[in-house]
Amino acid sequence: MTTTPTRTFKQKLILGLSKLYPMAKRALYRFHGGVFPRYNKELSLSHPLITDFIPKTLVLPLQQHVGVITEPLVTLGDLVLKNQLLANTEKGLAAPIHAPTSGKIVAIEERTLPHASGLSGLSIILESDQKDQAIENSLDVDGSIPEMPDKLKALIHRAGIVGMGGAGFPTFAKIPSQKGQIKYLLINGAECEPFITCDDVLMQTRANDIVQGALIVAQSLGIEHILCGIEDNKGKAIKAMQKAAKDTNVQIKVVVTAYPMGGQTQLTQELTGIELPAHTHAIDVGVLMMNVATFAAIYQAVIHGNPLTSRYVTVSGLGLNHPFNIDARLGSSFKELALLAEPKTPLTYPLIKGGPMMGIEMQSNDVPIIKTTNCILATPPEPMEEPMPCIRCGECMDACPINLLPQQLYWHSRSHEFDKVEELKVFDCIECGCCSFVCPSHIPLVQYYRFAKSEIKHIKQEEATAELAKKRHEFRQERLEREKKEREDRIRAKKEAVKQKAAQKASAETTETEKPKANAAAAAAARAAKARAAKNGKETPPAEPKLSARDRAIAAAKKRTDAASKPTESNTTTPTKKQKDKPKDPKAAAMAAAKKRAAKAAKEKHSTQADATASTETDATDTTDTMKDKRAAAVEAARQKAAEKKRAKQSEQPENDSLETPSVATKPSDETTATPNKASDAKRKAAMAAAKARAKKQQSKTTEEKT
Amino acid sequence: MATIPHTSPFTHNASSVRKVMLQVQIAAFPALMTHIYFFGFGITIQWTLAVLTLIIVETALLKLRNRPVAPYIFDLSGLITVTGIVFCIPPESPWWVIVSGVTFALIFGKHLYGGLGYNPFNPAMLGYAFLLISFPAELTQWTLPSEVSGHHISFIESFHLIFTGQSLNLSFDQLTGATPLDEVKTALAMGVPVTTTLNSTNFNGEQIPYGWAWINVAFFIGGLWMLYKRAIRWQYPVGFLGSLALIAYVFHWIDPDTYAPASFHLLTGGIMLAAFFIITDPVTSSTTPLGRFIYAAGIAVLVYVIRNWGAFPDGIAFGILIMNMFVPLIDQYTQPRVVGYRR
C-alpha cells in the first residue's frame, strides 16, 4: 500500500468501505465482476529462489507450444551442450527446443505430458552430466536491437520463446510484421492467481531484463506507450520495476489485487481502458501484451543470444513444508521439484499445474515442466462439497469478468441445449473459475462450460463433415447424370454413323471384323488382371463351405460362360454338362456367339497382349459398339474363360477344378432358370458384379476372400 | 476422490446454500420480536406448527422422490418458505390454516416441480394465496395490536385460540379486527375519505398504523443486514419500494381523499416482508440485474392496483405469482452486454 502514493479520494473511500463491505473493492477496477480469493502468496515467497538445481534427467516434449510438433535434430547417444538446438520444424507454427543443460540424449520416446488428459507425446530425454557446459551466444547475436519487426520475429522464433503466462502461443507469431501497428505495449505482471509468485520473484530479481526486453520490442515495433501492470500486493516487485524503469518510457502501473486481473482482456481494460472486441486479436486494436517472463526471455535472446531453456516456477501448496520458487530447467519433473519442497504427506494425490483457480490436475505426477508451466501446486484434496441445485442467486453473474450469465449457461449446458449455450456466448468464457468459486451450490460450473464447448465443437465438426459428404454426393450424382447423357449422345451419334455406313456399303462384314479386335483387347486386359489376381493369392479354396455372394456370382458367370461356349465346341475345358435346359432365346444365342468370338480372339492374342494394362481395358470398353450389351457379355465370357484357364494351369488339377465349380454354381443357376424371361438380364448383372468384385479384389491385393 | 475428475477451480469462497438461507432466517429475527411485542406469542406457536409440518412433509416427499433427505432438509430453504407464510397469516388463526398452507406450499409449490431450484412460483406465496382463496374469513381476522384492543394476549390464550378457536375470557371479536388496509378500503366503500380514516384513533393519530408499521420497520432493518451480507440483491427492494412509493405518491398527489399516502402503503401489510424476504427469492425471480429491477417494479404496480382497485385488501401474493410467470420473458430480454460485444 505504501508503494502507491497516488490514490484518488474515491479510491480511498472505497478502500475504507471495503473493510466493512469487502465486495466494494469491485468498484476499484474497470472490468466487471472478479473475486478475491485467499492468495497464500507468502508461502513461496518466504523461501529463497533456487537457481542451481539441475535434475539428473530432463524430459523435453517436442511440443511445448500451440502449433505443430517439432522434429528432433539429435539422435540417441548424442552429447549436447546447454543451449544447443535439439528440435525444430519448418512445417508450421512452432517453437524450437534447446537443451537446458549439457548431457547425453538417452532416449527419444513417448512420455506423459503435463496435460489434463494425461496424454503422451514424443519427448527427448536428456541425461545431464551436471557440468552444465553451455554454448555461449548460441543464437549468434551481436547484441544490437533489431530495427525491423521481421528480424526480431525471426530471432524470437529461433530462441524458442512462447507466451509464458500460460497460453504457450509462439511469441513470434503474435508480433505484427509492420512497424507502428501497435500503440500500447503491455507488460503483464499482474499475477492474479493465488499461490503463484514466480512473476513476482522474476520482477524482483530480473526487473532490468523485463524492462529492457520491453524496450527492445518497443523499439523494434515502433511502440510509443509501454505500460506495466502489477497488482498492489507485490510491493517489492513494484519497487524493483520502478527502479528499472527509471529514465525510460516504461510506466509502472499499480493495479488493484483482484482475480482475474492478469487476464489479457481484463488487464488491457484496466491499463488502457480499451475493451478488446470479441473475435479480434488484440494487435488489431493496437495492443500487444506479454508476460514479464516472456520479456525477460526476449531480452536474453536478443542481447545475450540465449534461447529459452529455463523459467521461474513456483512450487507451492498447502501440502508442502518448504514451498519455493525455482529457476527450473525445462524438462524437470514435477514430482522431483515437489519432493524438493518437502511434502507434508506422501505425494499420493495429483499435483496441479498452475494455480488453484485455473490449474489443471495432472494424471501423473511424473510430468516435465514445459515453457508454459508457472506453478506446481501440491494441495491435498479435500472432500468435495456435494453440489446442490442451482438457486439462481446470481453470484456467478456478479463475479463473471466477461459479464456472461453463468447460471443460464449452466442450465442450458446441463440440458444439452447447445444452440442456446452458444447464443449465450459460451466461447467468450475464459474459464477463469470465478463463477465456480462463488457458487453457493458448489456446482462445477466451469466444467459444464468446457463440456458444452467441446460438444459444440464436435457437433460443428460433424455438421461440416456431413455437409461435405452431401456436396460430394450431389456432385457425383451430377457427374453420373452428365456422363450418362454424354454416353447416350455418343451412342446415338455412332448409331447414326453406322446406319449411314450400312447404307453406303453393301456388306456388313466390315463391322463384324472390327468388333472382335476391340473385344480382344479388353479380354486380354481382363486376362492379365485375372492372372495378377490369381498370383496374389490362392483364390477361393475349392472346398470352401461358405461362399460369399461375389463368389457365387463368379461361379455362376463361369458356368454360364462354359455352357454357352460348349455347343460351339470351344477349345477350353468343358467343366459341366449338368445344365441342359438353358433357355435359348435369340438374345442368348447372340451372346453365346459373341462369347465364342471373344474367346477365340482372346486365345489368339494371348501371347502378344499378355501385359496389357488397366488403361487398355478402359479404352476397350469405351470403344463404341452398336450392341453394347452383347459386347459386355462377350468380354465377361472371355475373362471368365481366360481366368479359368489360368487357374487350371496353375493348380495343375483341371479335373478337380472342373468338378468343384459347378457344385458351387448350382444355386444361382437354378435361379436363372427359374426366371427365364429375366435370364439374360440377370446374367449380365451377375457378370458385371463379378467383374467389379474382381477389380476390387485386385486393388486391395489381400488374400482374404471377403472384401 | 480419484474416480471423479477434479477440475479447476480448486478453491472456493466457502459460501453455501445453507449459509445464505440461514442469513435470511436470522434477518427475520427483529421482525419476529416486534411481532411478539405487538401481537403476542401466537406467531411462535404458528411457527412451531409450520416447522413440524415442514419436517414431516419434506421428509415424506424427499423419500417419495428418492432424494437424500438430510442435505435437502438442512439446506434450510423450506424454513424460509414457512417463515414467509407464518408472517402472512393472522397470528391467532386456527392451527389447520398454517398446516394446510405449508403442506400445499411444499407439495405444489416446491416438490412437484422438482424441489429446490426448480420451482417457477414462490412457494410461500403460493401457499398463502391458497389460504387466501380457501379460507378468506379466517385470514381477515387479524389479532389487533394490544394498544388497539387494550388487551395483551398471553401465550396460553393464543394457544387456546389457535387450537380451539375459543378464548378463555374474552370474545374473539374483541381481540381481532380488520387490518389498516382493510379498514381504509371498507371506509372508502362507505364514502369516508382516506384522510379521515387515517386520522382516527386506530392509526396513532399520526396516520401511521399501530404495530404493522413497526413490524415493517423491523423487516426493513433485517433486509438492510441481508443486503450487507449479500444474501439478497439490491435491485429487488429498490425496484419494489421505489416503484410503489412513486406510484402511491403520484396518486395521492392527484387525489388525497381516494388514495392513501406513500408512507401508508410502504408501512402496511407485508410490504417490507415482500421487499426483502419474499420477492428476493432468487429461484423464482429474474436473474439479470435489469430483469430483477423490472420484476420488482412489476410486483409493485400489481400490488398497488390490487390494493386500490382489486377485491383483496392486499395484493402481494398475487402480484408476486403473476410476475413469477413473466420471469422467463424478462430474463430473455434483459441479458447484459457481454464484454467485447456491442449492444
Coordinates of N, CA, C and O in Angstrom, one line a residue, chain B residues 209-306:
Chain B
P209 N -50.2 3.3 11.0 CA -50.9 2.3 11.7 C -50.0 1.6 12.8 O -48.9 1.4 12.6
Y210 N -50.7 1.3 13.9 CA -50.0 0.6 15.0 C -49.4 -0.7 14.6 O -49.9 -1.4 13.7
G211 N -48.4 -1.1 15.3 CA -47.9 -2.5 15.2 C -47.4 -2.8 13.8 O -46.2 -3.0 13.6
W212 N -48.3 -2.8 12.8 CA -47.9 -3.2 11.5 C -46.7 -2.4 11.0 O -45.8 -2.9 10.3
A213 N -46.8 -1.1 11.3 CA -45.7 -0.2 10.8 C -44.4 -0.6 11.4 O -43.4 -0.7 10.7
W214 N -44.4 -0.9 12.7 CA -43.2 -1.3 13.4 C -42.6 -2.6 12.9 O -41.4 -2.8 12.7
I215 N -43.5 -3.5 12.6 CA -43.0 -4.8 12.0 C -42.4 -4.6 10.7 O -41.3 -5.1 10.4
N216 N -43.0 -3.7 9.9 CA -42.4 -3.3 8.6 C -41.0 -2.7 8.8 O -40.1 -3.0 8.0
V217 N -40.9 -1.9 9.8 CA -39.6 -1.3 10.1 C -38.5 -2.3 10.5 O -37.4 -2.3 10.0
A218 N -39.0 -3.3 11.2 CA -38.1 -4.4 11.6 C -37.6 -5.2 10.4 O -36.5 -5.6 10.3
F219 N -38.6 -5.5 9.5 CA -38.2 -6.2 8.3 C -37.2 -5.4 7.5 O -36.3 -5.9 6.9
F220 N -37.4 -4.1 7.5 CA -36.5 -3.2 6.8 C -35.1 -3.3 7.3 O -34.1 -3.4 6.5
I221 N -35.0 -3.3 8.6 CA -33.7 -3.4 9.2 C -33.0 -4.8 8.9 O -31.8 -4.8 8.5
G222 N -33.8 -5.8 9.0 CA -33.3 -7.1 8.7 C -32.9 -7.2 7.2 O -31.8 -7.8 6.9
G223 N -33.6 -6.5 6.4 CA -33.3 -6.5 4.9 C -32.0 -5.8 4.7 O -31.2 -6.3 3.8
L224 N -31.8 -4.7 5.4 CA -30.5 -4.0 5.2 C -29.3 -4.9 5.5 O -28.3 -4.9 4.9
W225 N -29.5 -5.6 6.6 CA -28.4 -6.5 7.0 C -28.2 -7.6 5.9 O -27.0 -7.9 5.6
M226 N -29.2 -8.1 5.3 CA -29.1 -9.1 4.3 C -28.4 -8.5 3.0 O -27.6 -9.1 2.4
L227 N -28.7 -7.2 2.8 CA -28.0 -6.6 1.6 C -26.5 -6.5 1.9 O -25.7 -6.8 1.1
Y228 N -26.2 -6.2 3.1 CA -24.8 -6.1 3.5 C -24.1 -7.4 3.4 O -23.0 -7.5 3.0
K229 N -24.8 -8.4 3.8 CA -24.3 -9.8 3.8 C -24.4 -10.4 2.4 O -24.0 -11.6 2.2
R230 N -24.9 -9.7 1.4 CA -25.0 -10.2 0.1 C -25.9 -11.4 0.0 O -25.8 -12.2 -1.0
A231 N -26.8 -11.5 0.9 CA -27.8 -12.6 0.8 C -28.9 -12.3 -0.2 O -29.5 -13.2 -0.8
I232 N -29.1 -11.0 -0.4 CA -30.1 -10.6 -1.4 C -29.5 -9.5 -2.2 O -28.5 -9.0 -1.9
R233 N -30.2 -9.2 -3.4 CA -29.7 -8.2 -4.3 C -30.4 -6.9 -4.1 O -31.6 -6.9 -3.9
W234 N -29.7 -5.8 -4.3 CA -30.4 -4.5 -4.0 C -31.5 -4.2 -5.0 O -32.3 -3.4 -4.7
Q235 N -31.4 -4.8 -6.2 CA -32.4 -4.4 -7.2 C -33.8 -4.7 -6.8 O -34.8 -4.0 -7.2
Y236 N -34.0 -5.8 -6.0 CA -35.4 -6.1 -5.6 C -36.0 -5.1 -4.7 O -37.0 -4.5 -5.1
P237 N -35.4 -4.8 -3.5 CA -36.1 -3.8 -2.6 C -36.1 -2.4 -3.3 O -37.2 -1.7 -3.2
V238 N -35.1 -2.0 -4.0 CA -35.1 -0.7 -4.5 C -36.1 -0.6 -5.6 O -36.9 0.4 -5.6
G239 N -36.2 -1.6 -6.5 CA -37.2 -1.6 -7.6 C -38.6 -1.6 -7.0 O -39.5 -0.9 -7.5
F240 N -38.8 -2.5 -6.0 CA -40.1 -2.7 -5.5 C -40.6 -1.5 -4.7 O -41.6 -0.8 -5.0
L241 N -39.8 -1.1 -3.7 CA -40.2 0.0 -2.8 C -40.2 1.3 -3.6 O -41.1 2.2 -3.4
G242 N -39.2 1.5 -4.4 CA -39.2 2.7 -5.2 C -40.4 2.9 -6.1 O -41.0 4.0 -6.1
S243 N -40.7 1.9 -6.8 CA -41.9 2.0 -7.7 C -43.2 2.2 -6.9 O -44.0 3.0 -7.3
L244 N -43.3 1.4 -5.8 CA -44.5 1.5 -5.0 C -44.7 3.0 -4.5 O -45.7 3.6 -4.6
A245 N -43.6 3.5 -3.9 CA -43.6 4.8 -3.4 C -44.0 5.8 -4.4 O -44.8 6.7 -4.2
L246 N -43.3 5.7 -5.6 CA -43.6 6.6 -6.7 C -45.0 6.6 -7.1 O -45.7 7.7 -7.2
I247 N -45.6 5.4 -7.3 CA -47.0 5.3 -7.8 C -47.9 5.9 -6.7 O -48.8 6.7 -7.0
A248 N -47.7 5.5 -5.5 CA -48.5 6.0 -4.4 C -48.5 7.5 -4.2 O -49.5 8.1 -4.0
Y249 N -47.2 8.0 -4.4 CA -47.0 9.4 -4.2 C -47.8 10.2 -5.3 O -48.5 11.1 -5.1
V250 N -47.7 9.7 -6.6 CA -48.4 10.3 -7.7 C -49.9 10.3 -7.5 O -50.6 11.4 -7.6
F251 N -50.4 9.2 -7.1 CA -51.9 9.1 -7.0 C -52.4 9.9 -5.8 O -53.4 10.5 -5.8
H252 N -51.6 9.9 -4.7 CA -52.0 10.6 -3.5 C -52.0 12.1 -3.8 O -52.8 12.9 -3.4
W253 N -51.1 12.5 -4.7 CA -50.9 13.9 -5.0 C -52.1 14.3 -5.9 O -52.7 15.4 -5.8
I254 N -52.6 13.4 -6.8 CA -53.7 13.7 -7.6 C -55.0 13.8 -6.8 O -55.8 14.7 -6.9
D255 N -55.2 12.8 -5.9 CA -56.5 12.8 -5.2 C -56.2 12.2 -3.8 O -56.3 11.0 -3.5
P256 N -55.9 13.1 -2.8 CA -55.6 12.6 -1.4 C -56.7 11.9 -0.7 O -56.5 11.2 0.2
D257 N -58.0 12.2 -1.1 CA -59.1 11.6 -0.5 C -59.3 10.2 -0.8 O -59.9 9.4 -0.1
T258 N -59.0 9.8 -2.0 CA -59.2 8.5 -2.5 C -58.0 7.6 -2.3 O -58.1 6.4 -2.1
Y259 N -56.8 8.2 -2.4 CA -55.6 7.4 -2.4 C -54.7 7.7 -1.2 O -54.4 8.9 -1.0
A260 N -54.4 6.7 -0.5 CA -53.6 6.8 0.7 C -52.2 7.3 0.4 O -51.7 7.1 -0.7
P261 N -51.5 8.0 1.3 CA -50.1 8.5 1.0 C -49.1 7.3 0.9 O -49.4 6.2 1.3
A262 N -48.0 7.6 0.4 CA -46.9 6.6 0.1 C -46.5 6.0 1.4 O -46.3 4.7 1.5
S263 N -46.4 6.8 2.5 CA -45.9 6.2 3.7 C -46.9 5.1 4.2 O -46.4 4.1 4.8
F264 N -48.2 5.4 4.1 CA -49.1 4.3 4.5 C -48.9 3.1 3.7 O -48.9 2.0 4.3
H265 N -48.7 3.2 2.4 CA -48.6 2.0 1.6 C -47.3 1.2 1.9 O -47.3 0.0 1.9
L266 N -46.2 2.0 2.2 CA -45.0 1.3 2.5 C -45.0 0.6 3.8 O -44.2 -0.3 4.1
L267 N -45.8 1.1 4.8 CA -45.7 0.5 6.1 C -46.9 -0.3 6.5 O -47.0 -0.7 7.7
T268 N -47.7 -0.6 5.6 CA -48.8 -1.6 5.9 C -48.7 -2.9 5.2 O -47.9 -3.0 4.2
G269 N -49.5 -3.8 5.7 CA -49.4 -5.1 5.0 C -48.0 -5.7 5.1 O -47.3 -5.5 6.0
G270 N -47.7 -6.5 4.1 CA -46.5 -7.2 4.2 C -45.4 -6.6 3.2 O -44.6 -7.3 2.7
I271 N -45.5 -5.3 3.0 CA -44.6 -4.7 2.0 C -43.2 -4.9 2.3 O -42.4 -5.4 1.4
M272 N -42.7 -4.7 3.5 CA -41.2 -4.8 3.7 C -40.9 -6.3 3.7 O -39.8 -6.7 3.3
L273 N -41.8 -7.1 4.2 CA -41.6 -8.6 4.2 C -41.4 -9.0 2.7 O -40.4 -9.7 2.4
A274 N -42.2 -8.5 1.9 CA -42.1 -8.9 0.5 C -40.9 -8.3 -0.1 O -40.1 -9.0 -0.8
A275 N -40.6 -7.0 0.2 CA -39.5 -6.4 -0.5 C -38.1 -7.0 -0.2 O -37.3 -7.1 -1.0
F276 N -38.0 -7.5 1.0 CA -36.6 -8.1 1.4 C -36.6 -9.6 1.5 O -35.6 -10.2 1.5
F277 N -37.8 -10.2 1.8 CA -37.8 -11.6 2.1 C -38.5 -12.5 1.0 O -38.1 -13.6 0.9
I278 N -39.5 -11.9 0.4 CA -40.3 -12.8 -0.5 C -39.8 -12.6 -2.0 O -39.5 -13.6 -2.6
I279 N -39.9 -11.4 -2.4 CA -39.5 -11.2 -3.9 C -38.1 -11.5 -4.1 O -37.6 -11.6 -5.3
T280 N -37.3 -11.5 -3.1 CA -35.8 -11.7 -3.3 C -35.5 -13.1 -3.5 O -34.3 -13.5 -3.7
D281 N -36.5 -14.0 -3.4 CA -36.2 -15.4 -3.6 C -35.6 -15.6 -5.0 O -36.3 -15.3 -6.0
P282 N -34.4 -16.0 -5.1 CA -33.7 -16.0 -6.4 C -34.3 -17.0 -7.4 O -34.3 -16.8 -8.6
V283 N -34.8 -18.1 -6.8 CA -35.2 -19.2 -7.7 C -36.4 -18.8 -8.6 O -36.4 -19.1 -9.8
T284 N -37.3 -18.0 -8.0 CA -38.5 -17.7 -8.8 C -38.5 -16.3 -9.4 O -39.4 -15.9 -10.0
S285 N -37.3 -15.6 -9.2 CA -37.3 -14.2 -9.8 C -36.3 -14.1 -10.9 O -35.6 -15.1 -11.2
S286 N -36.3 -13.0 -11.6 CA -35.4 -12.8 -12.7 C -34.0 -12.8 -12.2 O -33.7 -12.5 -11.1
T287 N -33.1 -13.2 -13.1 CA -31.7 -13.3 -12.7 C -30.8 -12.2 -13.2 O -29.7 -12.0 -12.7
T288 N -31.2 -11.5 -14.3 CA -30.3 -10.5 -14.8 C -30.5 -9.2 -13.9 O -31.6 -9.0 -13.4
P289 N -29.5 -8.3 -13.8 CA -29.7 -7.2 -12.9 C -30.9 -6.3 -13.4 O -31.7 -5.9 -12.5
L290 N -31.0 -6.0 -14.6 CA -32.1 -5.2 -15.1 C -33.4 -6.0 -14.9 O -34.5 -5.4 -14.5
G291 N -33.4 -7.3 -15.2 CA -34.5 -8.1 -15.0 C -35.1 -8.1 -13.6 O -36.3 -8.0 -13.4
R292 N -34.2 -8.1 -12.6 CA -34.6 -8.1 -11.2 C -35.4 -6.8 -10.9 O -36.4 -6.8 -10.2
F293 N -34.9 -5.7 -11.5 CA -35.5 -4.4 -11.3 C -36.9 -4.4 -11.9 O -37.8 -3.9 -11.2
I294 N -37.0 -4.9 -13.1 CA -38.3 -4.9 -13.8 C -39.3 -5.8 -13.0 O -40.4 -5.4 -12.8
Y295 N -38.8 -6.9 -12.6 CA -39.6 -7.9 -11.9 C -40.1 -7.2 -10.6 O -41.3 -7.3 -10.3
A296 N -39.3 -6.6 -9.9 CA -39.7 -5.9 -8.6 C -40.7 -4.8 -8.9 O -41.7 -4.6 -8.2
A297 N -40.4 -4.0 -9.9 CA -41.3 -2.9 -10.2 C -42.6 -3.4 -10.7 O -43.7 -2.8 -10.3
G298 N -42.6 -4.5 -11.4 CA -43.9 -5.1 -11.8 C -44.7 -5.5 -10.7 O -46.0 -5.3 -10.7
I299 N -44.1 -6.1 -9.7 CA -44.9 -6.5 -8.5 C -45.5 -5.3 -7.8 O -46.6 -5.3 -7.4
A300 N -44.7 -4.2 -7.7 CA -45.1 -3.0 -7.1 C -46.4 -2.5 -7.7 O -47.4 -2.1 -7.1
V301 N -46.3 -2.4 -9.0 CA -47.5 -2.0 -9.8 C -48.7 -2.8 -9.5 O -49.8 -2.3 -9.2
L302 N -48.5 -4.1 -9.5 CA -49.7 -5.1 -9.3 C -50.2 -4.9 -7.9 O -51.4 -4.9 -7.7
V303 N -49.3 -4.8 -6.9 CA -49.7 -4.6 -5.5 C -50.6 -3.3 -5.4 O -51.6 -3.4 -4.8
Y304 N -50.1 -2.3 -6.0 CA -50.9 -1.0 -5.9 C -52.3 -1.2 -6.6 O -53.3 -0.7 -6.0
V305 N -52.3 -1.8 -7.7 CA -53.5 -2.0 -8.4 C -54.5 -2.8 -7.6 O -55.6 -2.4 -7.4
I306 N -54.0 -3.9 -7.1 CA -54.9 -4.8 -6.3 C -55.4 -4.1 -5.0 O -56.5 -4.2 -4.6

